[in-house]
Amino acid sequence: MSADTVSVTGWGRTAPTAARPIRLRSYGEAVAAVRDRGARGGIPRGLGRACGDAAQNAGGAVFDMTALNRVHAIDAEGGTVLCDAGVSLHRLMEVLLPLGWFVPVTPGTGYVTVGGAIGADVHGRNHHVSGSFSRHVLCFELLTADGAIRTVRCGTPLFDATTGGMGLTGMILTATVQMQPVETSLMSVDTERTRDLDDLMVRLTTGDRGYRYSVAWIDLLARGAATGRAVLTRGDHASLETAGQLGAAGPLAGGTRARRDPPAFRPPRFPGPPAFLPEGLVNRTTVGLFNELWYRKAPRARTGRLQRISAFFHPLDGVPHWNRVYGRGGFVRYQFVVGHGQEEALRRIVRRVSGQRCPSFLAVLKRFGDADPGWLSFPAPGWTLALDVPAGLPGLGALLDELDEVVAAAGGRVCLAEDSRLRPELLAAMYPHLDDFRALRAQLDPRGVFASDLSRRLAL
């Protein structure tokens, strides 16, 4: 364990604060660290992919969970896995794909730990079918503020407080998760261009029920009649039969291989950007050019293309430290959800961002299905838009404050795992179970053993 103080940020590289990192290598060390956390408490931290300040703790401790990374047991017949909280989804895919199983939910990166996936209750492109990650967690072991290790099962208040609770109810040590069966490591993918936001929403509404996975990249610099134009990508895991039929003629001509070889997870690796890049590389000109090329190169309509799992789910994981392209100023990820029937709020936000000329080359729209039981879980039925913008963009703070008001008035919410600037007075309107969460946390952890920059900023 380390006693040195270091600067800690989220993946967006904004709002750094100093904390004492404690790398945990055993459950015994975890118990000792919680008992000796100091006056400012501590917060569990995985691979640091949350963009906001949820895994920062100014003046306190940050518990590095990544050395607790053992896969303890796999039920190859039933598809369940028991693993440490520090195991990444990337590692689970490496281990389980050859056995015919895939993670039930994955966000845009595989470099998220199982503990982080539960604490943030992450969602993916299949929320309209499969819900968020916690829906597939059978139970977990939780180290609470009193030093006890509790087995927490789904359907209990502590389970619902912890899934989406951002590490504030305790430290997850192990979890048992139900995986999803697959036959190959390929995806069958359909792609189409949409002319504007309304066209996109119609296609998502009418067509998503036919796909397990669905996501749309949006050009937020397009204006006028093209406002909200997008590239819509949908697909499902390719069966052996599908891989054989499509692979014979496609760029991954490997139908015969798919029948002969077990599935495998072998994502490519590319050189990452240098540690120091000049400021301002991501601007309206460069992003405008990128967006135009990305939209134009997409097919107007293409069906049944075979694609590797890694390319479909995690295209940026092959580029180490891609967040450096924003320079030392970093970027802000803004993600919100508004319900069905609140499409005008979504249109208003897209028009406002487009009119402000926010340079975002990573902007995605998805549809959420039924809400999950986590008290602070982000997903709710409706539309979710996520966009990344340079943190130094003039007027960004005022713009996002304005968007917060639109989201709250529409009965929506902002994603806490990505947030580092939401005003606390809006939180109760966005998360109706907030009082339940605060009450349970006060009972479970009256001395504030588990604390973070996020918890102090929002009085969680």
XYZ file of C-alpha atoms in Angstrom:
460
model
C 0.000 0.000 0.000
C 1.153 3.539 -0.829
C 1.025 6.701 1.288
C 2.094 9.182 -1.425
C -0.386 11.834 -2.535
C -1.010 12.109 -6.272
C -3.220 14.139 -8.593
C -6.309 12.196 -9.681
C -8.775 12.910 -12.487
C -11.452 11.063 -14.379
C -11.030 9.965 -18.004
C -11.971 13.467 -19.110
C -8.826 14.792 -17.379
C -10.619 17.736 -15.800
C -10.966 18.980 -12.206
C -7.889 17.206 -10.736
C -7.678 16.766 -6.969
C -4.961 15.297 -4.757
C -5.574 12.016 -2.943
C -3.665 9.177 -1.310
C -3.784 6.070 -3.545
C -3.916 2.732 -1.745
C -3.360 -0.287 -3.972
C -5.145 -3.278 -2.472
C -3.802 -6.791 -3.050
C -5.958 -8.845 -0.687
C -9.277 -8.721 1.107
C -7.379 -8.332 4.377
C -5.666 -5.214 3.027
C -9.062 -3.914 1.937
C -10.494 -4.288 5.442
C -7.428 -2.614 6.954
C -7.569 0.263 4.469
C -11.227 0.955 5.210
C -10.549 0.992 8.948
C -7.595 3.372 8.452
C -9.096 5.546 5.717
C -8.421 8.918 7.412
C -10.648 11.901 8.141
C -11.630 12.455 4.494
C -12.636 8.857 3.888
C -11.902 6.805 0.785
C -13.488 5.748 -2.491
C -12.951 2.583 -4.568
C -11.456 3.181 -8.021
C -11.068 0.779 -10.927
C -9.518 1.612 -14.285
C -10.507 5.273 -14.186
C -12.837 5.348 -17.209
C -15.573 7.422 -15.556
C -15.213 10.873 -17.083
C -16.262 12.876 -14.030
C -15.190 13.053 -10.376
C -16.933 9.940 -9.023
C -13.624 8.152 -8.288
C -11.738 11.170 -6.914
C -11.419 12.116 -3.241
C -9.666 15.410 -2.484
C -7.545 15.108 0.638
C -8.608 11.529 1.284
C -7.842 8.028 0.049
C -8.528 6.365 -3.289
C -8.671 2.563 -3.088
C -7.077 1.089 -6.224
C -8.964 -2.158 -6.868
C -7.139 -3.327 -9.997
C -4.853 -5.832 -8.222
C -7.918 -7.715 -6.975
C -8.380 -9.289 -10.384
C -8.918 -13.020 -10.014
C -11.549 -15.031 -11.824
C -12.519 -17.509 -9.118
C -15.037 -19.819 -10.782
C -16.787 -20.275 -14.121
C -19.878 -22.356 -14.731
C -19.278 -23.163 -18.391
C -22.675 -24.834 -18.705
C -24.808 -22.214 -16.984
C -22.729 -19.197 -17.967
C -22.115 -17.652 -14.553
C -18.777 -16.298 -13.370
C -17.539 -15.458 -9.878
C -14.733 -12.906 -9.972
C -13.032 -10.130 -8.057
C -14.332 -6.605 -8.469
C -11.048 -5.547 -10.084
C -11.438 -7.871 -13.078
C -12.081 -5.876 -16.243
C -14.821 -6.622 -18.754
C -12.009 -6.884 -21.301
C -10.502 -9.748 -19.288
C -13.869 -11.478 -18.932
C -14.274 -11.400 -22.707
C -10.826 -12.919 -23.172
C -11.613 -15.727 -20.747
C -15.257 -16.419 -21.567
C -15.582 -16.004 -25.330
C -13.715 -19.272 -26.048
C -16.286 -20.967 -23.796
C -19.201 -19.495 -25.769
C -20.159 -16.685 -23.372
C -20.093 -12.889 -23.638
C -20.589 -10.111 -21.101
C -24.318 -9.294 -20.851
C -23.795 -5.519 -21.013
C -20.750 -3.529 -22.043
C -20.311 0.234 -22.304
C -18.182 1.882 -24.985
C -14.991 0.515 -23.445
C -14.032 -2.906 -22.150
C -11.586 -1.314 -19.725
C -14.142 -1.073 -16.943
C -13.878 -3.250 -13.859
C -16.753 -5.412 -12.688
C -16.926 -3.341 -9.507
C -17.062 -0.154 -11.553
C -19.732 -1.632 -13.823
C -21.888 -2.320 -10.769
C -21.107 0.946 -8.977
C -22.024 2.972 -12.069
C -24.643 0.438 -13.224
C -23.275 0.822 -16.731
C -25.448 0.480 -19.815
C -24.651 -0.421 -23.399
C -26.146 -0.575 -26.846
C -28.593 -3.267 -25.736
C -30.384 -1.511 -22.903
C -33.704 -1.641 -24.755
C -33.389 -5.450 -24.616
C -31.120 -6.335 -21.694
C -31.189 -3.402 -19.290
C -28.089 -2.245 -17.463
C -25.300 -4.312 -15.922
C -26.904 -4.805 -12.505
C -29.812 -6.719 -14.036
C -27.374 -9.582 -14.674
C -25.642 -9.546 -11.279
C -26.829 -12.341 -9.025
C -25.016 -11.219 -5.890
C -21.857 -9.506 -4.683
C -19.725 -9.249 -1.566
C -19.633 -5.737 -0.110
C -17.156 -4.437 2.452
C -19.117 -1.848 4.426
C -18.000 1.028 6.636
C -18.041 -1.073 9.815
C -15.442 -3.458 8.365
C -17.947 -6.266 7.783
C -18.170 -8.177 4.496
C -21.783 -8.752 3.500
C -23.251 -10.942 0.787
C -25.742 -8.739 -1.050
C -28.372 -10.299 -3.295
C -30.575 -8.748 -5.947
C -33.953 -7.529 -4.781
C -32.683 -6.088 -1.489
C -32.426 -2.390 -0.553
C -28.643 -2.581 -0.211
C -28.373 -4.101 -3.691
C -30.496 -1.301 -5.156
C -28.498 1.364 -3.315
C -25.159 -0.054 -4.429
C -25.977 -0.606 -8.114
C -25.488 2.892 -9.437
C -24.398 4.122 -5.986
C -20.951 5.193 -7.235
C -19.038 3.267 -4.563
C -20.617 5.181 -1.680
C -22.295 2.243 0.092
C -19.078 0.249 0.416
C -16.354 -1.577 -1.484
C -17.423 -4.410 -3.776
C -14.968 -7.304 -3.411
C -16.458 -10.064 -5.584
C -19.473 -10.498 -7.836
C -21.371 -13.335 -9.475
C -22.604 -12.373 -12.933
C -24.766 -14.166 -15.494
C -23.190 -14.118 -18.965
C -24.849 -14.237 -22.395
C -24.408 -17.228 -24.758
C -22.820 -16.633 -28.188
C -21.684 -18.951 -30.969
C -18.984 -16.821 -32.625
C -16.829 -13.769 -31.963
C -18.437 -11.940 -34.888
C -21.336 -9.525 -35.196
C -23.844 -9.261 -38.026
C -24.204 -5.514 -38.539
C -26.655 -3.293 -40.428
C -25.721 0.342 -41.120
C -27.716 3.216 -42.613
C -27.514 6.984 -42.895
C -30.370 9.170 -41.676
C -31.034 12.639 -43.043
C -31.929 14.427 -39.761
C -32.910 13.878 -36.133
C -36.585 13.157 -36.802
C -35.686 10.586 -39.445
C -33.313 8.961 -36.961
C -35.882 8.804 -34.162
C -38.473 7.239 -36.453
C -36.052 4.525 -37.525
C -34.995 3.813 -33.949
C -38.586 3.652 -32.742
C -39.826 1.383 -35.505
C -36.786 -0.822 -35.964
C -34.980 -1.314 -32.651
C -37.166 -4.232 -31.581
C -35.541 -6.300 -34.333
C -32.004 -5.849 -32.971
C -30.208 -6.649 -29.740
C -27.767 -3.751 -30.180
C -28.473 -0.289 -31.546
C -26.594 3.026 -31.519
C -26.478 6.159 -33.644
C -23.562 8.522 -34.172
C -24.878 12.089 -34.605
C -23.265 14.997 -36.410
C -23.861 17.803 -33.914
C -22.229 20.384 -36.175
C -24.803 19.863 -38.945
C -27.401 22.635 -39.131
C -30.496 23.580 -41.032
C -32.335 20.734 -42.725
C -29.493 18.360 -41.805
C -29.624 19.039 -38.050
C -29.136 15.760 -36.208
C -28.158 13.742 -39.278
C -26.682 10.446 -38.176
C -25.197 7.067 -38.949
C -27.315 4.327 -37.393
C -25.617 1.022 -36.568
C -27.515 -2.033 -35.344
C -26.676 -5.689 -35.038
C -26.580 -8.937 -33.169
C -24.151 -11.749 -32.442
C -23.574 -13.805 -35.562
C -24.545 -17.450 -35.259
C -22.402 -20.162 -36.810
C -24.899 -20.422 -39.644
C -24.958 -16.656 -40.226
C -21.178 -16.415 -40.095
C -20.910 -19.189 -42.643
C -23.422 -17.615 -45.008
C -22.099 -14.057 -44.795
C -18.420 -14.772 -44.314
C -17.955 -16.511 -47.636
C -18.503 -13.255 -49.530
C -17.507 -10.590 -47.025
C -14.292 -8.874 -45.982
C -14.071 -11.253 -43.012
C -14.523 -14.284 -45.247
C -14.276 -16.737 -42.417
C -17.430 -18.763 -42.258
C -15.489 -22.015 -42.419
C -13.071 -20.745 -39.764
C -15.972 -19.766 -37.521
C -17.228 -23.348 -37.622
C -13.792 -24.816 -36.941
C -12.323 -22.463 -34.327
C -13.784 -21.461 -30.954
C -14.672 -17.772 -30.495
C -11.771 -15.598 -29.392
C -11.338 -12.009 -28.258
C -8.278 -10.533 -29.997
C -8.763 -6.781 -30.416
C -6.127 -4.900 -32.442
C -3.735 -2.425 -30.833
C -2.599 0.812 -32.430
C -0.111 3.475 -31.323
C -1.630 5.976 -28.932
C -1.240 9.758 -29.129
C 1.826 11.281 -27.456
C 1.607 12.368 -23.839
C 1.681 16.059 -24.743
C -0.260 17.442 -27.661
C -0.810 21.091 -28.568
C -4.049 22.584 -27.291
C -6.907 23.131 -29.684
C -6.532 20.127 -31.990
C -10.185 19.312 -31.401
C -11.959 22.399 -32.738
C -14.855 23.311 -35.002
C -12.760 23.052 -38.147
C -11.165 19.660 -37.450
C -14.347 18.132 -36.044
C -16.421 19.572 -38.866
C -14.115 17.937 -41.409
C -14.146 14.638 -39.506
C -17.931 14.637 -39.193
C -18.430 15.349 -42.879
C -16.071 12.546 -43.893
C -17.539 10.091 -41.374
C -21.085 10.755 -42.538
C -20.244 10.606 -46.246
C -18.231 7.404 -46.021
C -21.038 5.552 -44.243
C -23.237 3.462 -46.539
C -26.717 4.737 -47.271
C -27.950 1.281 -46.335
C -25.985 -1.928 -45.823
C -27.098 -5.149 -44.162
C -25.407 -8.256 -42.868
C -21.806 -7.107 -42.666
C -19.638 -9.276 -40.432
C -17.611 -7.353 -37.875
C -15.372 -8.451 -35.031
C -16.809 -7.995 -31.562
C -14.031 -5.621 -30.527
C -14.581 -3.355 -33.552
C -18.335 -3.238 -32.991
C -18.328 -2.514 -29.260
C -14.984 -0.870 -28.466
C -13.431 0.797 -31.519
C -11.397 3.227 -29.399
C -9.974 0.616 -27.029
C -7.290 -0.184 -29.580
C -5.903 3.358 -29.207
C -4.252 3.727 -25.789
C -4.874 7.065 -24.051
C -7.072 8.395 -26.840
C -8.326 11.021 -24.391
C -5.032 12.872 -24.871
C -6.204 14.227 -28.235
C -8.080 16.921 -26.301
C -4.834 18.255 -24.854
C -4.091 18.988 -21.222
C -7.401 20.814 -20.802
C -9.298 17.566 -21.237
C -12.916 17.116 -22.245
C -16.366 17.103 -20.704
C -18.773 14.273 -21.390
C -22.389 15.328 -21.102
C -24.953 12.538 -21.052
C -28.636 12.811 -20.281
C -31.870 10.882 -20.746
C -35.371 12.219 -21.386
C -38.464 10.054 -21.479
C -40.688 8.947 -24.309
C -43.068 11.800 -25.056
C -40.287 14.337 -24.397
C -38.873 14.281 -27.917
C -39.200 18.056 -28.196
C -36.738 18.452 -25.316
C -34.279 16.265 -27.223
C -34.810 18.301 -30.384
C -34.310 21.521 -28.468
C -31.014 20.320 -27.009
C -29.697 19.085 -30.351
C -30.612 22.395 -32.011
C -28.975 24.338 -29.168
C -25.743 22.344 -29.300
C -25.669 22.580 -33.077
C -26.321 26.331 -32.977
C -23.537 26.770 -30.425
C -21.195 24.908 -32.815
C -19.919 22.530 -30.146
C -17.119 20.433 -31.695
C -18.071 16.888 -30.739
C -16.911 13.987 -32.886
C -18.089 11.489 -30.246
C -21.848 12.021 -29.953
C -24.206 9.047 -29.723
C -27.952 8.602 -29.346
C -29.618 5.446 -28.012
C -33.009 4.336 -26.761
C -33.335 3.012 -23.225
C -35.784 0.305 -22.229
C -37.319 -0.312 -18.816
C -35.587 1.313 -15.860
C -33.451 -0.797 -13.557
C -34.043 -0.894 -9.783
C -30.868 0.925 -8.701
C -31.834 4.037 -6.755
C -29.210 6.158 -8.529
C -29.069 4.143 -11.756
C -28.996 6.466 -14.728
C -31.055 4.660 -17.405
C -34.779 5.381 -17.662
C -37.153 4.631 -20.544
C -36.557 7.134 -23.319
C -33.769 8.783 -25.272
C -30.176 9.195 -24.143
C -27.635 11.448 -25.836
C -23.944 11.561 -24.915
C -21.453 14.043 -26.307
C -17.810 14.865 -25.648
C -16.633 18.464 -25.978
C -13.323 20.183 -25.156
C -13.411 21.455 -21.579
C -11.985 24.828 -22.605
C -14.756 25.634 -25.096
C -15.887 29.242 -24.441
C -19.297 29.413 -22.813
C -19.462 25.664 -22.166
C -20.405 25.948 -18.503
C -23.340 28.257 -19.172
C -24.510 26.075 -22.059
C -24.504 22.885 -19.983
C -26.291 24.639 -17.115
C -28.976 25.622 -19.626
C -29.228 22.048 -20.898
C -29.534 20.772 -17.324
C -32.617 22.931 -16.891
C -34.176 21.541 -20.081
C -33.459 17.968 -18.975
C -34.835 18.501 -15.466
C -37.977 20.239 -16.764
C -38.584 17.251 -19.054
C -38.336 14.842 -16.117
C -34.950 13.554 -17.291
C -31.606 13.122 -15.613
C -27.872 13.570 -16.109
C -25.500 10.599 -15.814
C -23.574 10.827 -12.531
C -20.741 8.559 -13.691
C -19.807 11.120 -16.348
C -20.605 14.286 -14.409
C -18.286 16.758 -12.715
C -20.359 19.984 -12.721
C -24.085 19.371 -12.093
C -25.674 21.816 -9.623
C -26.878 19.922 -6.516
C -30.287 21.611 -6.408
C -31.291 19.763 -9.601
C -30.406 16.318 -8.302
C -33.648 15.542 -6.440
C -35.744 16.347 -9.507
C -33.635 13.982 -11.587
C -33.356 11.062 -9.144
C -36.625 10.395 -7.264
C -35.025 7.789 -4.952
C -32.354 10.233 -3.758
C -33.806 10.501 -0.240
C -33.894 6.706 0.075
C -30.245 6.556 -0.924
C -29.210 9.278 1.501
C -31.123 7.662 4.361
C -29.608 4.216 3.825
C -26.118 5.657 3.428
C -26.489 7.670 6.642
C -27.529 4.513 8.482
C -24.845 2.332 6.910
C -21.972 4.836 7.017
C -22.690 7.598 9.550
C -19.035 8.700 9.750
C -18.530 9.086 6.000
C -15.977 6.300 5.609
C -16.758 6.184 1.887
C -16.628 9.612 0.280
C -15.714 11.215 -3.039
C -15.558 14.569 -4.749
C -18.905 13.651 -6.341
C -20.541 12.827 -3.010
C -19.432 16.082 -1.412
C -20.361 18.217 -4.425
C -23.869 16.758 -4.659
C -24.397 16.033 -0.938
C -25.004 12.348 -1.623
